[in-house]
mmCIF file of C-alpha atoms in Angstrom:
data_model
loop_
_atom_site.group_PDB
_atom_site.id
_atom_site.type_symbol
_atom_site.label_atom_id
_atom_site.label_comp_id
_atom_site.label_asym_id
_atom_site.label_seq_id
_atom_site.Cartn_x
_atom_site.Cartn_y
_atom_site.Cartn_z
ATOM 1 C CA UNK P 1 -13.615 -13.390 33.832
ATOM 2 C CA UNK P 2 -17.118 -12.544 35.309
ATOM 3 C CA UNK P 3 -16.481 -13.828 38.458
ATOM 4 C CA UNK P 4 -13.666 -12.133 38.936
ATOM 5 C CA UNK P 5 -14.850 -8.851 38.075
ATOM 6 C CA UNK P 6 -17.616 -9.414 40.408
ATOM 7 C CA UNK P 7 -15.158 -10.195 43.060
ATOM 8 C CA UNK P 8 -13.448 -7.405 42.784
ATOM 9 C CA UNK P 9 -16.878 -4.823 42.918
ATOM 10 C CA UNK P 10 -17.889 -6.992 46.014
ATOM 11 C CA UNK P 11 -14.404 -6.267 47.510
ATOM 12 C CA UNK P 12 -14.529 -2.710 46.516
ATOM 13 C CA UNK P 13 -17.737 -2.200 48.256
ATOM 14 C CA UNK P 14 -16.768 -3.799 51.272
ATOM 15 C CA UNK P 15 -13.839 -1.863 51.170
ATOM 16 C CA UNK P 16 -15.398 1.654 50.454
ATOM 17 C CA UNK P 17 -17.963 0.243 53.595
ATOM 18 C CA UNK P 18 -15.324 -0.098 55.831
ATOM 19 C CA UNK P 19 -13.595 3.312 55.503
ATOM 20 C CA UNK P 20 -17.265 4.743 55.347
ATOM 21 C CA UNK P 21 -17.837 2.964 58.517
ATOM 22 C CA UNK P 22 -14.386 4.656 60.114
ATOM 23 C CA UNK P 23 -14.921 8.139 58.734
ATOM 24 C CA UNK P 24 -18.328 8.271 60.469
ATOM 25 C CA UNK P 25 -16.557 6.999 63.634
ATOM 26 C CA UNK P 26 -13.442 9.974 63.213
ATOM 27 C CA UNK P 27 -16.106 12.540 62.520
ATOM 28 C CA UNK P 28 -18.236 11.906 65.683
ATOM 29 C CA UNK P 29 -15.532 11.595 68.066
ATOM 30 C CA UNK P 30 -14.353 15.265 66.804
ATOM 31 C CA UNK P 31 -13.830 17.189 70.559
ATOM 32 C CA UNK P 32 -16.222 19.408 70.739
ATOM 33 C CA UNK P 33 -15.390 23.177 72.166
ATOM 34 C CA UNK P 34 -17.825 25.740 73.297
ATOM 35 C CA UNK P 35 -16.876 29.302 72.938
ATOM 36 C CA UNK P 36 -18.625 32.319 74.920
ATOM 37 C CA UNK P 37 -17.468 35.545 73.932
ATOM 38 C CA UNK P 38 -18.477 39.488 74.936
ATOM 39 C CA UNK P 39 -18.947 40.258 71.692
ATOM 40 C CA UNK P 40 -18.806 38.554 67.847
ATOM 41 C CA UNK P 41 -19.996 41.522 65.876
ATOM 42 C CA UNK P 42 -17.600 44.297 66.178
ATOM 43 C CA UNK P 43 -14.358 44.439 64.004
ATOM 44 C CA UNK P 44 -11.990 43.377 66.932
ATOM 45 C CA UNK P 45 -14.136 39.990 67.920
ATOM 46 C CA UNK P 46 -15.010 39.609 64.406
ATOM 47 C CA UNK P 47 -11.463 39.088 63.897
ATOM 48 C CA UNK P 48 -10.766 36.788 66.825
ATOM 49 C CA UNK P 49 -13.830 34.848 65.454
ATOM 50 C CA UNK P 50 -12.045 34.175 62.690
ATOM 51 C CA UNK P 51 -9.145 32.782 64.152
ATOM 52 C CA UNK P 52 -11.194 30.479 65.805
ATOM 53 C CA UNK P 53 -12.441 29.197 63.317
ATOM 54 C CA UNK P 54 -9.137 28.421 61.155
ATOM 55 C CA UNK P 55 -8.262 26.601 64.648
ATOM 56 C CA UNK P 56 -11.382 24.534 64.860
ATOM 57 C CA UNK P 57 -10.904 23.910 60.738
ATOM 58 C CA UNK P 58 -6.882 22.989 60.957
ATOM 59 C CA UNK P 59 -6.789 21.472 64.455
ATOM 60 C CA UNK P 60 -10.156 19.065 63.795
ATOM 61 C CA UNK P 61 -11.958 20.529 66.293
ATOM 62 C CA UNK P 62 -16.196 20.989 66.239
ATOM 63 C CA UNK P 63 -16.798 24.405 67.759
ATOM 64 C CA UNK P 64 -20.206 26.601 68.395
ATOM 65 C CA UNK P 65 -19.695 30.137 69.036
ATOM 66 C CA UNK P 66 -22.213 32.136 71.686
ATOM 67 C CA UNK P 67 -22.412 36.102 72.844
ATOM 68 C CA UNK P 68 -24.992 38.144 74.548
ATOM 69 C CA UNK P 69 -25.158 40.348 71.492
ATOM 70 C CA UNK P 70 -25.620 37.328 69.079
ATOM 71 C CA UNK P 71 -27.476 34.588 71.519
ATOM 72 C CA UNK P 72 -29.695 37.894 72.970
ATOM 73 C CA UNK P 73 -28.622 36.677 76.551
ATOM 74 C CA UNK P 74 -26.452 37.477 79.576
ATOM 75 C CA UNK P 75 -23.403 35.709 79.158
ATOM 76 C CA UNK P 76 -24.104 33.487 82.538
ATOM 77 C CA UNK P 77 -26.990 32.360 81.317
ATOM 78 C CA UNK P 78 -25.464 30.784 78.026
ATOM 79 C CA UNK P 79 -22.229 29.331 80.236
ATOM 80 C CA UNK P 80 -25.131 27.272 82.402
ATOM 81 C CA UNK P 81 -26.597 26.258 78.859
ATOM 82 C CA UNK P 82 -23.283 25.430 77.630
ATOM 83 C CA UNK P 83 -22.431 23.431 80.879
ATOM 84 C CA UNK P 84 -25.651 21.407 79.817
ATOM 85 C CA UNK P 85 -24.083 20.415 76.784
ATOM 86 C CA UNK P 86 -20.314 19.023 78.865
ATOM 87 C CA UNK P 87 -18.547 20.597 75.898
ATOM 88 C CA UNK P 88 -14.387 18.771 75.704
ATOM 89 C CA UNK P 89 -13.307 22.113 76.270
ATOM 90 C CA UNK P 90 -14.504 25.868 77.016
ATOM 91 C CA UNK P 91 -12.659 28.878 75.418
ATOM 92 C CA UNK P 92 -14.713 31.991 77.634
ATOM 93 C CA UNK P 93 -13.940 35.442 77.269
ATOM 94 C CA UNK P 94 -15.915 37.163 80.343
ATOM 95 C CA UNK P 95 -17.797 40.521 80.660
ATOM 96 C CA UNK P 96 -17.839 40.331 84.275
ATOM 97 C CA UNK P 97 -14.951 38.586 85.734
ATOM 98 C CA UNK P 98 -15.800 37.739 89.266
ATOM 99 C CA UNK P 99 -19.420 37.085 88.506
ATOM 100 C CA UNK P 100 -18.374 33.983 85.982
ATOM 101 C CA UNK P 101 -16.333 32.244 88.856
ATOM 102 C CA UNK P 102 -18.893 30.646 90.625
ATOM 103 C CA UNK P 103 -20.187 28.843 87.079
ATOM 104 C CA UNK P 104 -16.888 28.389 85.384
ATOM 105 C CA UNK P 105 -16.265 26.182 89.058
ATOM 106 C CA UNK P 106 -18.901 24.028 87.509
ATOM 107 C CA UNK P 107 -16.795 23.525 84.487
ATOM 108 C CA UNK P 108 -13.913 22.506 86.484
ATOM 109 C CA UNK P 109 -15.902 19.763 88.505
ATOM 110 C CA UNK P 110 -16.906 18.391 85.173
ATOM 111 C CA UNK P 111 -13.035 18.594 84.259
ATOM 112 C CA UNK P 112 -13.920 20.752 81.458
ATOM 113 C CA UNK P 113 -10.553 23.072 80.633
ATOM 114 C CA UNK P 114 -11.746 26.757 80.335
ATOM 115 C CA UNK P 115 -8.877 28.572 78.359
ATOM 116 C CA UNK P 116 -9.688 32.463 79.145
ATOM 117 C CA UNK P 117 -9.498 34.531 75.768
ATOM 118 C CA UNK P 118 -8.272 38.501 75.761
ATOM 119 C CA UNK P 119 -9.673 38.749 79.597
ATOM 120 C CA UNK P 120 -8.732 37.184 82.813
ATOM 121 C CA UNK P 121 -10.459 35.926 85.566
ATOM 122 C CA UNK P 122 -8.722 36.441 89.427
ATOM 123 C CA UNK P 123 -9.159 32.065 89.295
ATOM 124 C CA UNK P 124 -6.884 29.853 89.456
ATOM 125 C CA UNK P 125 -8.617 26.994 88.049
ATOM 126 C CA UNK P 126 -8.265 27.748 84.572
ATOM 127 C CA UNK P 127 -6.682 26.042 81.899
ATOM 128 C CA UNK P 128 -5.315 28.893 80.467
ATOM 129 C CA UNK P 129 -5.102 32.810 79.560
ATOM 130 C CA UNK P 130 -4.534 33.443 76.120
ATOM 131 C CA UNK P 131 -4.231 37.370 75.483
ATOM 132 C CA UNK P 132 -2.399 40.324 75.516
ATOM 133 C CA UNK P 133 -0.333 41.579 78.514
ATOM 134 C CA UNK P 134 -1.980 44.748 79.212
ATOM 135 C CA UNK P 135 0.693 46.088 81.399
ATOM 136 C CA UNK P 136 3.210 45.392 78.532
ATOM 137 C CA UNK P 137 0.982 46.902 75.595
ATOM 138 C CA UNK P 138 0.644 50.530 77.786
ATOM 139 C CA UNK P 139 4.390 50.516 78.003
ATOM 140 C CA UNK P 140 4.993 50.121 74.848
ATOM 141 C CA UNK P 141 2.120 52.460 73.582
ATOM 142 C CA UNK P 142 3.658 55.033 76.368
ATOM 143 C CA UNK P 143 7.388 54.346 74.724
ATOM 144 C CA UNK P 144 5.912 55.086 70.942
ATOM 145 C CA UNK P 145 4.533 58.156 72.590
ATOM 146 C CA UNK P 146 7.008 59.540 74.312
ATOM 147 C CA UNK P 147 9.409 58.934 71.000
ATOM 148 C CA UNK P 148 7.039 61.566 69.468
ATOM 149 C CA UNK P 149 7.500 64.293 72.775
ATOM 150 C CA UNK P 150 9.796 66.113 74.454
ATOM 151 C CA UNK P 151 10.914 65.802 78.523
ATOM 152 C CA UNK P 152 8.840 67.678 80.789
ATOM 153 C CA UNK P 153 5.995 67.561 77.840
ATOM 154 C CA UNK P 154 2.709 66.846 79.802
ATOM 155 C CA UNK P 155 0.142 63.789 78.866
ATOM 156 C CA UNK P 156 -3.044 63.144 79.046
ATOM 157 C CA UNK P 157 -3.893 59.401 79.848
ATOM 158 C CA UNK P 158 -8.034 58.601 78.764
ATOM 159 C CA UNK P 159 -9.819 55.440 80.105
ATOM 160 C CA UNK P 160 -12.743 53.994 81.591
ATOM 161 C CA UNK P 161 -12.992 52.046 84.914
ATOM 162 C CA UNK P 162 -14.591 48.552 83.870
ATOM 163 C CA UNK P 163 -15.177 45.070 85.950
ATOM 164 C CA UNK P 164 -11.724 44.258 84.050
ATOM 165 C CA UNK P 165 -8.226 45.818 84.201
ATOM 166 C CA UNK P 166 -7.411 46.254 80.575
ATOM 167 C CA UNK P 167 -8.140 49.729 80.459
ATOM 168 C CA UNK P 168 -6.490 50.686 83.513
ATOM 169 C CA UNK P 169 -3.658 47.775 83.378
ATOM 170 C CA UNK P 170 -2.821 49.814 79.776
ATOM 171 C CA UNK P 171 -3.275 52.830 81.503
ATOM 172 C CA UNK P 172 -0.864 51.959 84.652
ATOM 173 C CA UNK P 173 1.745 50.636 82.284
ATOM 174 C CA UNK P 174 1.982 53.641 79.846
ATOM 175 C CA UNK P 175 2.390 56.155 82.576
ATOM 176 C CA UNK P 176 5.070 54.288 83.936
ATOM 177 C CA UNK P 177 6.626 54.557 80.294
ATOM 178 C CA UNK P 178 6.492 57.784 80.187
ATOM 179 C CA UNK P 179 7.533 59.361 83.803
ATOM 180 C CA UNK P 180 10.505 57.312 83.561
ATOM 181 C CA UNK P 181 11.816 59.467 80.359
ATOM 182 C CA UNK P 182 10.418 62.544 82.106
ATOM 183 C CA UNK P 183 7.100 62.802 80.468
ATOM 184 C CA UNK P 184 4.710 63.974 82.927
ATOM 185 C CA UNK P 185 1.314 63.015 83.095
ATOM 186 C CA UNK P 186 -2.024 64.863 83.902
ATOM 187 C CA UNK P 187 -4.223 63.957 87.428
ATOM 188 C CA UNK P 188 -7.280 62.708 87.561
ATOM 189 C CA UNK P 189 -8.407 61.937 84.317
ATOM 190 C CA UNK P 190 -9.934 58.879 83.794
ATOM 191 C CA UNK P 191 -13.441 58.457 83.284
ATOM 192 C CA UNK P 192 -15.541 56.772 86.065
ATOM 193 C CA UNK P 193 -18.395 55.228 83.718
ATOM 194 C CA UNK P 194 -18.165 51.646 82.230
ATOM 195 C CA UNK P 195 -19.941 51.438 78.650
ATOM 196 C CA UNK P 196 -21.830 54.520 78.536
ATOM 197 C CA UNK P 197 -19.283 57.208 78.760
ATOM 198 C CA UNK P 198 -18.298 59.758 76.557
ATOM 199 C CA UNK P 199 -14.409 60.532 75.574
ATOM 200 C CA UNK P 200 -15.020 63.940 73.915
ATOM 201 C CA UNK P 201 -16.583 66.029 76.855
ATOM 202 C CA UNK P 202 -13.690 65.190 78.848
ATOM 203 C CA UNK P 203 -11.109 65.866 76.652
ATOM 204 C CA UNK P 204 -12.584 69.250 76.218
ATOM 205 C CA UNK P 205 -12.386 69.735 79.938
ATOM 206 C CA UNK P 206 -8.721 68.321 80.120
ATOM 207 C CA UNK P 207 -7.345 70.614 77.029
ATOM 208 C CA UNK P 208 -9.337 73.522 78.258
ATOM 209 C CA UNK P 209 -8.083 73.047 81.783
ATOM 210 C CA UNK P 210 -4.668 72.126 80.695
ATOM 211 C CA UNK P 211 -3.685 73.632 77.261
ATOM 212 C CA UNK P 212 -0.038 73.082 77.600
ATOM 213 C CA UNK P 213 -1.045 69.232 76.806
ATOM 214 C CA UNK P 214 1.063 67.627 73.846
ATOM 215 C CA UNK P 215 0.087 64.355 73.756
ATOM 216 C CA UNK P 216 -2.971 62.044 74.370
ATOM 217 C CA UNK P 217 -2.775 57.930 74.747
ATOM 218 C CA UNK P 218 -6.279 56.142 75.005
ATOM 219 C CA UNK P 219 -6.166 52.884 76.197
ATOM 220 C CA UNK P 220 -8.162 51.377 72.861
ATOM 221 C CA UNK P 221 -8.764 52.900 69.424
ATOM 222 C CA UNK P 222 -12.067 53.671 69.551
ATOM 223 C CA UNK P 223 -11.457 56.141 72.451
ATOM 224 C CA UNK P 224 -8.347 57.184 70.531
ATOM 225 C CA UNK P 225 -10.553 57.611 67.233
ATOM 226 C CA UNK P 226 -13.256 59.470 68.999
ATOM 227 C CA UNK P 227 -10.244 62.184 70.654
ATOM 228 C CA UNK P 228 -8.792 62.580 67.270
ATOM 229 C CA UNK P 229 -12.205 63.714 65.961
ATOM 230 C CA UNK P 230 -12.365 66.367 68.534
ATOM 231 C CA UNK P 231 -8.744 67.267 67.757
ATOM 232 C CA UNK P 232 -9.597 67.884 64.058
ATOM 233 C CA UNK P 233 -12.701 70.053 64.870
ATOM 234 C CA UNK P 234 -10.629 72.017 67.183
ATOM 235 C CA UNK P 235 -7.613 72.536 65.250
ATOM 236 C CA UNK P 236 -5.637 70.837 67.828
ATOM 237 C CA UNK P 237 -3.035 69.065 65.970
ATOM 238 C CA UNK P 238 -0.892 66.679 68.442
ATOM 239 C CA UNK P 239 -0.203 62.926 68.417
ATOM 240 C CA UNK P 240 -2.690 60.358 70.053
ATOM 241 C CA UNK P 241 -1.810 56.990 70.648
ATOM 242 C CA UNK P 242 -4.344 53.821 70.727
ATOM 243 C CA UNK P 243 -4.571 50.058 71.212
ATOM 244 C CA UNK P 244 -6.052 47.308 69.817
ATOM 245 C CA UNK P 245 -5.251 47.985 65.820
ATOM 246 C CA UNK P 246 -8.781 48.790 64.597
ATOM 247 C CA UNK P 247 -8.588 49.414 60.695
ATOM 248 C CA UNK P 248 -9.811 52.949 61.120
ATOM 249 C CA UNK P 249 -7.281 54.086 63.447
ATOM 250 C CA UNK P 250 -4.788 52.200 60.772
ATOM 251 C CA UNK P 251 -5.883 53.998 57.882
ATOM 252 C CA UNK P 252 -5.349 57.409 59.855
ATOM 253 C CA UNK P 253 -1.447 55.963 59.997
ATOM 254 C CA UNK P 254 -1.025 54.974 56.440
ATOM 255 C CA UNK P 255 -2.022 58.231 55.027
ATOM 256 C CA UNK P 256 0.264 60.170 57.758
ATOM 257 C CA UNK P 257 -2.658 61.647 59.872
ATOM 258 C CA UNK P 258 -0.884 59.650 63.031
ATOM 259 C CA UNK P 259 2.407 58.083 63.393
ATOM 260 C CA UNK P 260 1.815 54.735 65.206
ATOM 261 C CA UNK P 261 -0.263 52.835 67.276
ATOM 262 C CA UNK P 262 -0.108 49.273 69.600
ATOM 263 C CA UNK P 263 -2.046 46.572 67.947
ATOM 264 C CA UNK P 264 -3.362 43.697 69.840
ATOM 265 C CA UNK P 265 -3.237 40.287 67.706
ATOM 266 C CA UNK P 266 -7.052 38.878 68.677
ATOM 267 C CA UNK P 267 -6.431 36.290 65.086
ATOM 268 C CA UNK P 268 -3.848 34.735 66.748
ATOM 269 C CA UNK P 269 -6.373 34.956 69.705
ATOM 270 C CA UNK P 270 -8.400 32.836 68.275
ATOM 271 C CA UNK P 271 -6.565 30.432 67.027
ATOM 272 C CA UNK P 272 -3.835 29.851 69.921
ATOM 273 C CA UNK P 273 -7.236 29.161 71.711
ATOM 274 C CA UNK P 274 -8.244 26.364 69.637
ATOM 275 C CA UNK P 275 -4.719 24.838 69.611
ATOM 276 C CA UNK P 276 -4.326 24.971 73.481
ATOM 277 C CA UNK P 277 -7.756 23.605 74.106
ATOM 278 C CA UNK P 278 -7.319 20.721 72.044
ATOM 279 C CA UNK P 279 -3.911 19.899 73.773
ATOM 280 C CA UNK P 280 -5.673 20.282 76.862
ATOM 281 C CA UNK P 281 -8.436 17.609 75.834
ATOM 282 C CA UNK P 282 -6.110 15.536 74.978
ATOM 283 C CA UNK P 283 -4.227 15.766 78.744
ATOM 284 C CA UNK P 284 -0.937 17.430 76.920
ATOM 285 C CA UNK P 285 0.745 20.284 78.632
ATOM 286 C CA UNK P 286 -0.776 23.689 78.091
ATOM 287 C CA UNK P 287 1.164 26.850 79.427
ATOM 288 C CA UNK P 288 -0.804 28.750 82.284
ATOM 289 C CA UNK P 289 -0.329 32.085 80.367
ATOM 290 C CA UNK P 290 0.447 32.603 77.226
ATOM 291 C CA UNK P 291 1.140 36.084 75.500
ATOM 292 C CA UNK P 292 -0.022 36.716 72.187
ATOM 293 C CA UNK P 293 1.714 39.824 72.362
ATOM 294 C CA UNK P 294 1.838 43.437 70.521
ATOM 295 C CA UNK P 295 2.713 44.900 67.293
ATOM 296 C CA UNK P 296 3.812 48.346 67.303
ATOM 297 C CA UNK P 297 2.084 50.174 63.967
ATOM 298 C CA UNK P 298 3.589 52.633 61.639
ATOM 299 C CA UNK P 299 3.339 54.041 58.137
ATOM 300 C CA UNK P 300 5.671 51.505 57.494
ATOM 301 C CA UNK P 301 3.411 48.538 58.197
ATOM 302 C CA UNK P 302 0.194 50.110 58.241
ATOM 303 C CA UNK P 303 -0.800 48.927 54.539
ATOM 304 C CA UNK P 304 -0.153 45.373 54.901
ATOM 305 C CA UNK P 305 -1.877 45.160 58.394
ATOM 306 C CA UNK P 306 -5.333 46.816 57.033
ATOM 307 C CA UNK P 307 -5.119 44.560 53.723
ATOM 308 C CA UNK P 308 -4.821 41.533 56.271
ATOM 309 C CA UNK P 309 -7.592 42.449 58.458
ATOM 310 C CA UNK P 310 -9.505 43.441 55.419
ATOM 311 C CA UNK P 311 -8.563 40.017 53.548
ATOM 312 C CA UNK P 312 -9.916 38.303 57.194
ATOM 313 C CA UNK P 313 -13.110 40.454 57.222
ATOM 314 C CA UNK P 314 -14.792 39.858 53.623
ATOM 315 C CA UNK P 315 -14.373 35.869 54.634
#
């Protein structure tokens, strides 16, 4: 009787050994991904940060996340790092478009896949873009805007010229929206300066040089948030429509100080990332573009979009 139990701890031992042995050998051939972002401590990266990482945890992936505001580096200098490193895959979001080209080449010749995340790069030798269609989201921020106007109602349209097109890819695609229900739009009123420019002094200029304005789309919400405080202080009270789904602008809609906004999905981001860039390390087919598309909030919606965000947020 003994022997037998001792037979059967010996064979439970070399059993438990074996699967040991196995798990170790699973765990370290986890493909590794390397993700460079513009930014992981605002609300709209902190977000797409999470969906990242509910990719890398359901889809088995091992992941390290890099910015220049986290890694206190230019974002070139941390791809060249990361390049060190021959990551499985690279999921890059890029500050400056055409400056990343000549590294993310490098990737290719080590047949990394670089997905693109929320901006594009004029290459074709990535993967993948994951993000939103820019053109798309301005038409349908310039269609929830015009539902709240009249024809021949004028429009001001507020951006910034950056190395990317978001900004005026949103802007381009609202006031196509909107002429073509006979909204008209005001000229020459985008601002020239990338991160350092200020929203308020130049809607002062446009409502003081054009007070017959009824409407106001800014091509993300913290422009939008920034013209609705100069609004308020004014005691100009007419809709302005944003992008991107920030909770602040959302909590402005749920308690009826705006009726809608376009909200940008950077979760979904995140994790459509992961998912693609594990199909593409494994040599399965991975679309060239893929949309991760809009959602158009109101006060009907609003709640349950902040309490999701929130919910994301205290993780």
């Amino acid at each position: 009787m003994k022997r037998r139990w001792l037979i059967l701890i010996i064979f439970g031992f070399l059993v438990c050994s074996v699967l040991g042995f196995f798990y170790k050998v699973y765990a370290s051939e986890k493909p590794t991904v390397a993700v460079v972002l513009k930014n992981t401590k605002s609300e709209y990266w902190a977000i797409m940060v999470s969906g990242i990482e509910k990719g890398l945890e359901n889809f088995g992936m091992k992941g390290e996340i890099f910015s220049s505001d986290h890694n206190n580096e230019n974002q070139l200098s941390i791809l060249e790092k990361v390049l060190k490193e021959k990551p499985n895959a690279l999921i890059f979001s890029p500050e400056n478009p055409s400056a990343s080209i000549p590294i993310l080449k490098e990737f290719q010749k080590e047949h990394i896949p670089v997905l693109l995340v929320d901006t594009g790069v004029n290459w074709s030798g990535q993967t993948s873009f994951i993000g939103t269609d820019n053109v798309s989201l301005g038409e349908k921020a310039g269609e929830l805007l015009s539902s709240m106007m009249q024809p021949d109602d004028k429009v001001a349209l507020i951006g910034k010229i950056s190395r990317n097109t978001v900004y005026t890819d949103r802007i381009h695609g609202a006031e196509t929206a909107l002429r073509a229900v006979g909204i008209n739009t005001v000229e020459g009123n985008i601002l020239v300066d990338d991160a350092n420019a200020k929203v308020i002094p130049v809607i002062a200029i446009l409502l003081r040089n054009n007070p017959d304005i009824k409407g106001v789309f800014a091509p993300s919400d913290e422009m939008a948030l920034e013209v609705l405080k100069y609004l308020h202080q004014n005691g100009v009270n007419i809709p302005v429509v944003g992008a991107d789904g920030i909770i602040d602008m959302l909590k402005y809609i749920d308690n009826g100080t705006l009726k809608g906004t376009v909200a940008q999905n950077p979760y979904d981001m995140g994790y459509i990332c992961v998912e693609n860039a594990l199909k593409a390390v494994k040599g399965q087919r991975v679309e060239k573009k893929i949309n991760s598309d809009v959602d158009i909030i109101t006060g009907e919606n609003a709640k349950s979009k902040i309490d999701f965000l929130e919910g994301i947020l205290k993780k």
